[in-house]
Coordinates of N, CA and C in Angstrom, one line a residue:
X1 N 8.6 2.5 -2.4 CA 7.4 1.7 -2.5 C 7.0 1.0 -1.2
X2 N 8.1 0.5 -0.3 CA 7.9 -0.1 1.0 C 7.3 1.0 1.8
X3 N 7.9 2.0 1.5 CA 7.4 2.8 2.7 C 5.8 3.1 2.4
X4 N 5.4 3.6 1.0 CA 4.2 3.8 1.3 C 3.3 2.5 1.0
X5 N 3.3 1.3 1.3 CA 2.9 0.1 1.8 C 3.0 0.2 3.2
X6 N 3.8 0.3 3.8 CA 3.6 0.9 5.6 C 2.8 1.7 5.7
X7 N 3.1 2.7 4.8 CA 1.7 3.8 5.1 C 0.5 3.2 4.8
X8 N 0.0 2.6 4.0 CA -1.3 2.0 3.7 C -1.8 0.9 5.0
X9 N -0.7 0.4 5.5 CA -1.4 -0.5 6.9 C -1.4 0.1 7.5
X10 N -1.0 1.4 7.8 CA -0.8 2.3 8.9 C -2.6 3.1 8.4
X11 N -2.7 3.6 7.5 CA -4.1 3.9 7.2 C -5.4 3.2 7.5
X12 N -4.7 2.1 6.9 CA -5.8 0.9 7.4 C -6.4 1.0 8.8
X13 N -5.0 1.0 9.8 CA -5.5 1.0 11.5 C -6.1 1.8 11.2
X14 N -5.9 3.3 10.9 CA -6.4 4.8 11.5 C -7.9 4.9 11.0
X15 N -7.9 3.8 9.8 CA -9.8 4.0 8.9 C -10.5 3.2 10.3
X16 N -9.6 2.1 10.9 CA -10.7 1.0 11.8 C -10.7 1.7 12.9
X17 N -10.0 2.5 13.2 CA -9.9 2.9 14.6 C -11.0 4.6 14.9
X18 N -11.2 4.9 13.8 CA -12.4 5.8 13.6 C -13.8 5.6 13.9
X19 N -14.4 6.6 14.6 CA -15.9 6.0 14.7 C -16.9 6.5 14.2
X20 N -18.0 5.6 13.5 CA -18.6 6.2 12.9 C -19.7 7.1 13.4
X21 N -20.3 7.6 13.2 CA -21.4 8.8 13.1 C -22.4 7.8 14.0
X22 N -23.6 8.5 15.2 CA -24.9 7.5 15.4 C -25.6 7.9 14.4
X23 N -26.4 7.1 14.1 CA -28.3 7.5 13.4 C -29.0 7.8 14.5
X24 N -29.4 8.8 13.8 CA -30.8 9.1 14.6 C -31.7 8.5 15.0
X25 N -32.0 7.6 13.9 CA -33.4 6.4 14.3 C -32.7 5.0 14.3
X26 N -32.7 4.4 15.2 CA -31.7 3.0 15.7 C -32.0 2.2 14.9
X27 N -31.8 1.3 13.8 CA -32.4 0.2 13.2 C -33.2 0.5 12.0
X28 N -33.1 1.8 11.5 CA -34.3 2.0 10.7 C -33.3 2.5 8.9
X29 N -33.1 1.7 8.5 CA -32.2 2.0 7.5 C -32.1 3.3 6.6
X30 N -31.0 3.6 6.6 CA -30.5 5.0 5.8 C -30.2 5.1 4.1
X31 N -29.9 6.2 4.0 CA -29.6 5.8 2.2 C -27.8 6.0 2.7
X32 N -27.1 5.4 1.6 CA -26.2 5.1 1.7 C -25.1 6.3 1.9
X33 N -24.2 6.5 2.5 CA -23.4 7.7 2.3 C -22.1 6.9 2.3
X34 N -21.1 8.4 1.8 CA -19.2 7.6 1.7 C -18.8 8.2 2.5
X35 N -18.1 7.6 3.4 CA -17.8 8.4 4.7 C -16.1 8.2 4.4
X36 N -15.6 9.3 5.3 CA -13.9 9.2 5.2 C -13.7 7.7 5.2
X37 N -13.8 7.4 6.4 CA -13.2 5.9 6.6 C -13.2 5.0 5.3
X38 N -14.2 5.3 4.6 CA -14.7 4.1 3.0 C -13.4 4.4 2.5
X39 N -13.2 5.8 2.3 CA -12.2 6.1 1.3 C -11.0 5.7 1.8
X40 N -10.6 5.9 3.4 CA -9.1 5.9 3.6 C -9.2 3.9 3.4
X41 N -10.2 3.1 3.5 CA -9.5 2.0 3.4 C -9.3 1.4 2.0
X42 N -9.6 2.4 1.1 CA -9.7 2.3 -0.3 C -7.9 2.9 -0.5
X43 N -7.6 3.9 0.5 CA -6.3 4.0 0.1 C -5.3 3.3 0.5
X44 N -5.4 2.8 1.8 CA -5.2 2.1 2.6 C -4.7 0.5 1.4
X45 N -5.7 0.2 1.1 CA -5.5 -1.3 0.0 C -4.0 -0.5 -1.0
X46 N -4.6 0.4 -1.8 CA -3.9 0.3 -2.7 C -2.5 0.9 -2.7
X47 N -2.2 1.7 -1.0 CA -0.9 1.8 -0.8 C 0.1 0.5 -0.5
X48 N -1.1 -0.2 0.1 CA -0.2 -1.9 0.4 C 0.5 -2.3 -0.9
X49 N -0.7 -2.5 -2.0 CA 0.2 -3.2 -2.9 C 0.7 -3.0 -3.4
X50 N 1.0 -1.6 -3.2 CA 2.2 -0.5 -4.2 C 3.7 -1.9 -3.8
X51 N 3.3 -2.7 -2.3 CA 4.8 -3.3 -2.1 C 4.9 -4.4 -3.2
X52 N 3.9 -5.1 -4.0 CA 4.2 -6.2 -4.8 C 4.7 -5.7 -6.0
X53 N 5.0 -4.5 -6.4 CA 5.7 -3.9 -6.9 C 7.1 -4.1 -7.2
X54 N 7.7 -3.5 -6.2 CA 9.0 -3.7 -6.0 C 9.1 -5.2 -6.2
X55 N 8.4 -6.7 -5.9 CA 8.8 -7.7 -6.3 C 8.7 -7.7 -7.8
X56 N 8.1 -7.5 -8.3 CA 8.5 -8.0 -10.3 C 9.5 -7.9 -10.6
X57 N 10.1 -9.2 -11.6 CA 11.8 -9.2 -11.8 C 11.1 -9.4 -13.5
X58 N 11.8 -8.6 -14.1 CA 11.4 -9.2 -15.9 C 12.3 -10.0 -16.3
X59 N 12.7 -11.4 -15.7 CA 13.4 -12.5 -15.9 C 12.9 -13.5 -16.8
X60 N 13.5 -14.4 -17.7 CA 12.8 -14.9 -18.4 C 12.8 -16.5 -18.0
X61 N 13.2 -16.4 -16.6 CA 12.6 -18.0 -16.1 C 11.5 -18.3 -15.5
X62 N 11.3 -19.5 -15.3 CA 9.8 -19.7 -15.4 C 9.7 -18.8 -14.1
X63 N 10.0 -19.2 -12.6 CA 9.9 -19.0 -11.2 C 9.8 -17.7 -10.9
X64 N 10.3 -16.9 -11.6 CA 10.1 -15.1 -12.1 C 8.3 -15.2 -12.7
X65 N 8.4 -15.4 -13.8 CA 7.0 -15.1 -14.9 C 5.7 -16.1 -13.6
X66 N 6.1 -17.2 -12.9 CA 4.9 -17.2 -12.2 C 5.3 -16.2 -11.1
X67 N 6.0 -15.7 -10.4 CA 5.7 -14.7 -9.4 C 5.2 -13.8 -9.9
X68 N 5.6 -13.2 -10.7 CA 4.8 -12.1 -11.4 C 2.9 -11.8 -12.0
X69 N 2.9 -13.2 -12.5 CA 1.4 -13.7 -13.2 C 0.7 -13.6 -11.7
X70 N 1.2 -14.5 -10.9 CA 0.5 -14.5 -9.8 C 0.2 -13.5 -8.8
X71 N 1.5 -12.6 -8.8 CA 1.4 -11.3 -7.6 C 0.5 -10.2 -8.5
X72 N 0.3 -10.3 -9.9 CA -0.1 -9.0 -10.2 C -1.5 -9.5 -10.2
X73 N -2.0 -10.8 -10.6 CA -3.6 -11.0 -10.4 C -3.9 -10.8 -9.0
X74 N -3.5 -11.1 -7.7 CA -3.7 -11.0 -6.5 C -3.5 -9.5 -6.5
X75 N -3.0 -8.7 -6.7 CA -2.7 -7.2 -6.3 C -3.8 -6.3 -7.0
X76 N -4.5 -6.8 -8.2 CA -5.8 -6.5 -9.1 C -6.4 -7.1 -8.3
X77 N -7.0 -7.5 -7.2 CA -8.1 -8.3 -7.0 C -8.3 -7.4 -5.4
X78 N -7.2 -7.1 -4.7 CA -7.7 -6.8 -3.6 C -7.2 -5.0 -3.9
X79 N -6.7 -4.6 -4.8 CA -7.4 -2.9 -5.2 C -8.4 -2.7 -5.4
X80 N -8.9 -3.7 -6.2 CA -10.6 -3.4 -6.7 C -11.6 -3.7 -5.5
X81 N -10.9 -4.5 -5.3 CA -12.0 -5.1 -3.5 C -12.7 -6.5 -4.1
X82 N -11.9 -7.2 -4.9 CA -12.8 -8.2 -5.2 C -12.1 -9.6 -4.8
X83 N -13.2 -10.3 -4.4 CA -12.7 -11.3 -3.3 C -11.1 -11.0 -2.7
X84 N -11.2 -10.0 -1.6 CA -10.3 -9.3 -1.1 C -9.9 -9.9 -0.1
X85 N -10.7 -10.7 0.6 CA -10.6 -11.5 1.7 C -9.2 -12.4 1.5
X86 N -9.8 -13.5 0.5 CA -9.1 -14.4 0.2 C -8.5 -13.8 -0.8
X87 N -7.8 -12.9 -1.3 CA -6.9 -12.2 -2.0 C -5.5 -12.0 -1.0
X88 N -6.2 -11.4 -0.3 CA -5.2 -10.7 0.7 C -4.6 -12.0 1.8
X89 N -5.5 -12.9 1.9 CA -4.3 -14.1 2.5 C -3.8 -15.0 1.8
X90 N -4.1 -15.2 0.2 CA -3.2 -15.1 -0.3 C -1.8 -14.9 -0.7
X91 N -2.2 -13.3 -0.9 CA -0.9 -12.4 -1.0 C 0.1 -12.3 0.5
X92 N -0.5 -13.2 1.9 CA 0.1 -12.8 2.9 C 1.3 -13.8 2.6
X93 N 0.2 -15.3 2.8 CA 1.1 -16.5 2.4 C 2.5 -16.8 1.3
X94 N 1.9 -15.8 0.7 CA 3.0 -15.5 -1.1 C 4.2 -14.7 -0.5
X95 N 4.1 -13.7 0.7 CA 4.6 -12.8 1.1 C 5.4 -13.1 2.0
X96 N 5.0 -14.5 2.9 CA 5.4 -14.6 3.6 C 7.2 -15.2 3.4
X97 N 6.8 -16.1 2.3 CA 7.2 -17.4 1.6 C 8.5 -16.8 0.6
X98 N 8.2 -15.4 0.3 CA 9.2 -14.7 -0.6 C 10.1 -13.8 0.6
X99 N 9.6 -13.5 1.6 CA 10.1 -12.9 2.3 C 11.4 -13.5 3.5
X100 N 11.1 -15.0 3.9 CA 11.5 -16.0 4.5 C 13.1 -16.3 3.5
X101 N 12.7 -16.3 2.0 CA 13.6 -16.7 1.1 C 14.7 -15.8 0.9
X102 N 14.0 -14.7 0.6 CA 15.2 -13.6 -0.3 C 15.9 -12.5 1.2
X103 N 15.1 -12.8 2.2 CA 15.4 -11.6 3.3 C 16.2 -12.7 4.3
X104 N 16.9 -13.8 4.3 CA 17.3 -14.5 5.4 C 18.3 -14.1 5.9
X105 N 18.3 -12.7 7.3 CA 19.3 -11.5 7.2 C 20.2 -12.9 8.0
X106 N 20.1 -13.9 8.7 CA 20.4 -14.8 9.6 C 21.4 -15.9 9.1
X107 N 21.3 -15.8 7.5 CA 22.1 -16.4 7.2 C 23.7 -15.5 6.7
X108 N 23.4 -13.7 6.9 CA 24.8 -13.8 6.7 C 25.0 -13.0 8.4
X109 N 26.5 -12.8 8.3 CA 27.0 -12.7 10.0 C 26.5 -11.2 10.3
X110 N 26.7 -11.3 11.1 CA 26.1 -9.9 11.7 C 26.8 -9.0 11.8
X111 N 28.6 -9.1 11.6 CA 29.1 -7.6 11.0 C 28.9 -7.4 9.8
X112 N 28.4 -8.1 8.7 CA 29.1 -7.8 6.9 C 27.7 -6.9 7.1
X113 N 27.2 -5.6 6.7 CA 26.3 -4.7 6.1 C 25.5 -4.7 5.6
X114 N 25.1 -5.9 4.9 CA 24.3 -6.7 4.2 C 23.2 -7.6 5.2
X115 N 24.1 -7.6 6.3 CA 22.7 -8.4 7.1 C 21.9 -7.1 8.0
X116 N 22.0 -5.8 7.9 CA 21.7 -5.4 8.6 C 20.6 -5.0 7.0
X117 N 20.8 -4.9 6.1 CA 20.1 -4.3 5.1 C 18.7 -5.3 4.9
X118 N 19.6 -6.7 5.2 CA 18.2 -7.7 5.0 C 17.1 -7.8 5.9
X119 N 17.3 -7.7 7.3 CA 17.2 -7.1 8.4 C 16.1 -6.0 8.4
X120 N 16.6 -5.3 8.0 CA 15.4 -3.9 7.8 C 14.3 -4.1 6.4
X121 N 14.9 -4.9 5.5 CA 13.8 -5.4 4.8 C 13.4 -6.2 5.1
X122 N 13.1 -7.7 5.6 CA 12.5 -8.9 6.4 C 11.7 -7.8 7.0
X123 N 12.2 -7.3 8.2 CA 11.1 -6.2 9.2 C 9.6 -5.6 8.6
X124 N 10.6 -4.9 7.6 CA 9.2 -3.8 7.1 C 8.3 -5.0 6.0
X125 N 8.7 -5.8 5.4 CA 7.7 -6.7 4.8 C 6.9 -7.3 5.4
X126 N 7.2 -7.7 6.9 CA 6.4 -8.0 8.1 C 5.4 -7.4 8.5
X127 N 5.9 -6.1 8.2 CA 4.8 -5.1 9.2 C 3.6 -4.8 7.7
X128 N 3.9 -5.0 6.1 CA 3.3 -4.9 5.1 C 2.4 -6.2 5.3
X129 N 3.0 -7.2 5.9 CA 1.9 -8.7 6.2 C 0.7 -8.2 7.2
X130 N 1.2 -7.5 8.1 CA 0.5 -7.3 8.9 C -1.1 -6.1 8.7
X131 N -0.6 -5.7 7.3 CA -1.8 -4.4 7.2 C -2.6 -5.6 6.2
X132 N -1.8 -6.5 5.6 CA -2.3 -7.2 4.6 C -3.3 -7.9 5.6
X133 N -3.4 -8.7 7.1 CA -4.0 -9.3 7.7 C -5.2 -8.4 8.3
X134 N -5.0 -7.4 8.2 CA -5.8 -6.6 8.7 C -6.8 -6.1 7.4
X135 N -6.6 -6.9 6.0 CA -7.9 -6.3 5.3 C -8.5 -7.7 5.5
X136 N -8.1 -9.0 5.6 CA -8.3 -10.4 6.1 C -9.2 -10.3 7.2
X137 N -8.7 -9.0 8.2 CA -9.6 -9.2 9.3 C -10.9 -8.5 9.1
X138 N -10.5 -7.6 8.7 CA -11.5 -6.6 8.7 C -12.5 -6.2 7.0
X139 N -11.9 -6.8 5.9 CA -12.6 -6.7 5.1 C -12.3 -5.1 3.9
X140 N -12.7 -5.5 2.9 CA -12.2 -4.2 2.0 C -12.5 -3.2 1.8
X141 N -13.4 -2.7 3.2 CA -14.0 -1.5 2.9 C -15.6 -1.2 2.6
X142 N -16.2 0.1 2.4 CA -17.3 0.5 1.2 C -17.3 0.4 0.0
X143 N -15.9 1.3 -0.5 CA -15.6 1.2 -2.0 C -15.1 0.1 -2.5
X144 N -16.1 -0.8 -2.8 CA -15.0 -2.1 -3.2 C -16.1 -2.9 -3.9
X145 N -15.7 -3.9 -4.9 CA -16.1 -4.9 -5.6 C -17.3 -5.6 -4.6
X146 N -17.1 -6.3 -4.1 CA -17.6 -6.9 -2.7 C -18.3 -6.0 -2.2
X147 N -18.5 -5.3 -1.8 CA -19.7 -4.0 -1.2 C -21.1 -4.1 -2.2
X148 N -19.9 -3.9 -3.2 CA -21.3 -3.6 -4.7 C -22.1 -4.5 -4.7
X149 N -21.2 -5.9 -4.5 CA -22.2 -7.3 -5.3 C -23.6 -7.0 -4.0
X150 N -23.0 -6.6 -2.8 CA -23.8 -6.6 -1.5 C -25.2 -6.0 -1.6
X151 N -25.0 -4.9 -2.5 CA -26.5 -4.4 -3.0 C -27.0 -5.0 -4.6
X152 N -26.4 -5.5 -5.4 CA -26.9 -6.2 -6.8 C -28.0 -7.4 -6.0

């Protein structure tokens, strides 16, 4: 599931770093089309949160049941594209804060095998922050909740 959350911010770049098509007539508005890019950042979202995934613990203490209540409404919110913006920095801050906790490769020594394992998870949840900031920067896309309201 980490990995293809890498893939999804890895998508993300590749949707923004695409250029779109000119118009023919400069200024003069078009009817709407779905261009690749719409879609790859539509996949792009919902490979990220494949990572809040792997967090759900079905524990029956409180500090489990709100991680869960809370990562799964944030992970519904910026799949659909709705208030994505502030979903997704949200879920960075949440990300951040679980990731600081459970991945502290620093606190064990650097021969036992275990810090090397925390190590490569701390890393890659980093780089899953990083696609997460890039829908923060850049926004959820065409296909998305937020696009729609843009024409209602």
């Amino acid at each position: 599931m980490r990995n293809l959350a890498l893939g999804g911010g890895l998508l993300l770049l590749l949707a923004e770093s695409r250029s779109e098509g000119k118009s023919m007539f400069a200024g003069v508005p078009t009817m709407r089309e779905s261009s690749p890019k719409q879609y790859m950042q539509l996949g792009g979202r919902v490979l990220l949160v494949l990572m809040f995934m792997t967090l759900l613990h079905f524990d029956m203490n409180f500090f489990s049941i709100l991680q869960n209540i809370v990562g799964t409404a944030l992970i519904i919110l910026v799949a659909i594209g709705f208030k994505t913006k502030l979903a997704a920095l949200t879920l960075v801050i949440w990300l951040f804060g679980i990731n600081i906790y459970f991945n502290a490769f620093w606190t064990v020594p650097a021969y036992k095998p275990m810090h090397d394992f925390l190590k490569y998870d701390f890393f890659q949840t980093m780089s899953v922050i990083g696609g997460l900031l890039l829908v923060v920067a850049l926004g959820p896309g065409g296909v998305s909740m937020d696009e729609k309201k843009k024409e209602w």
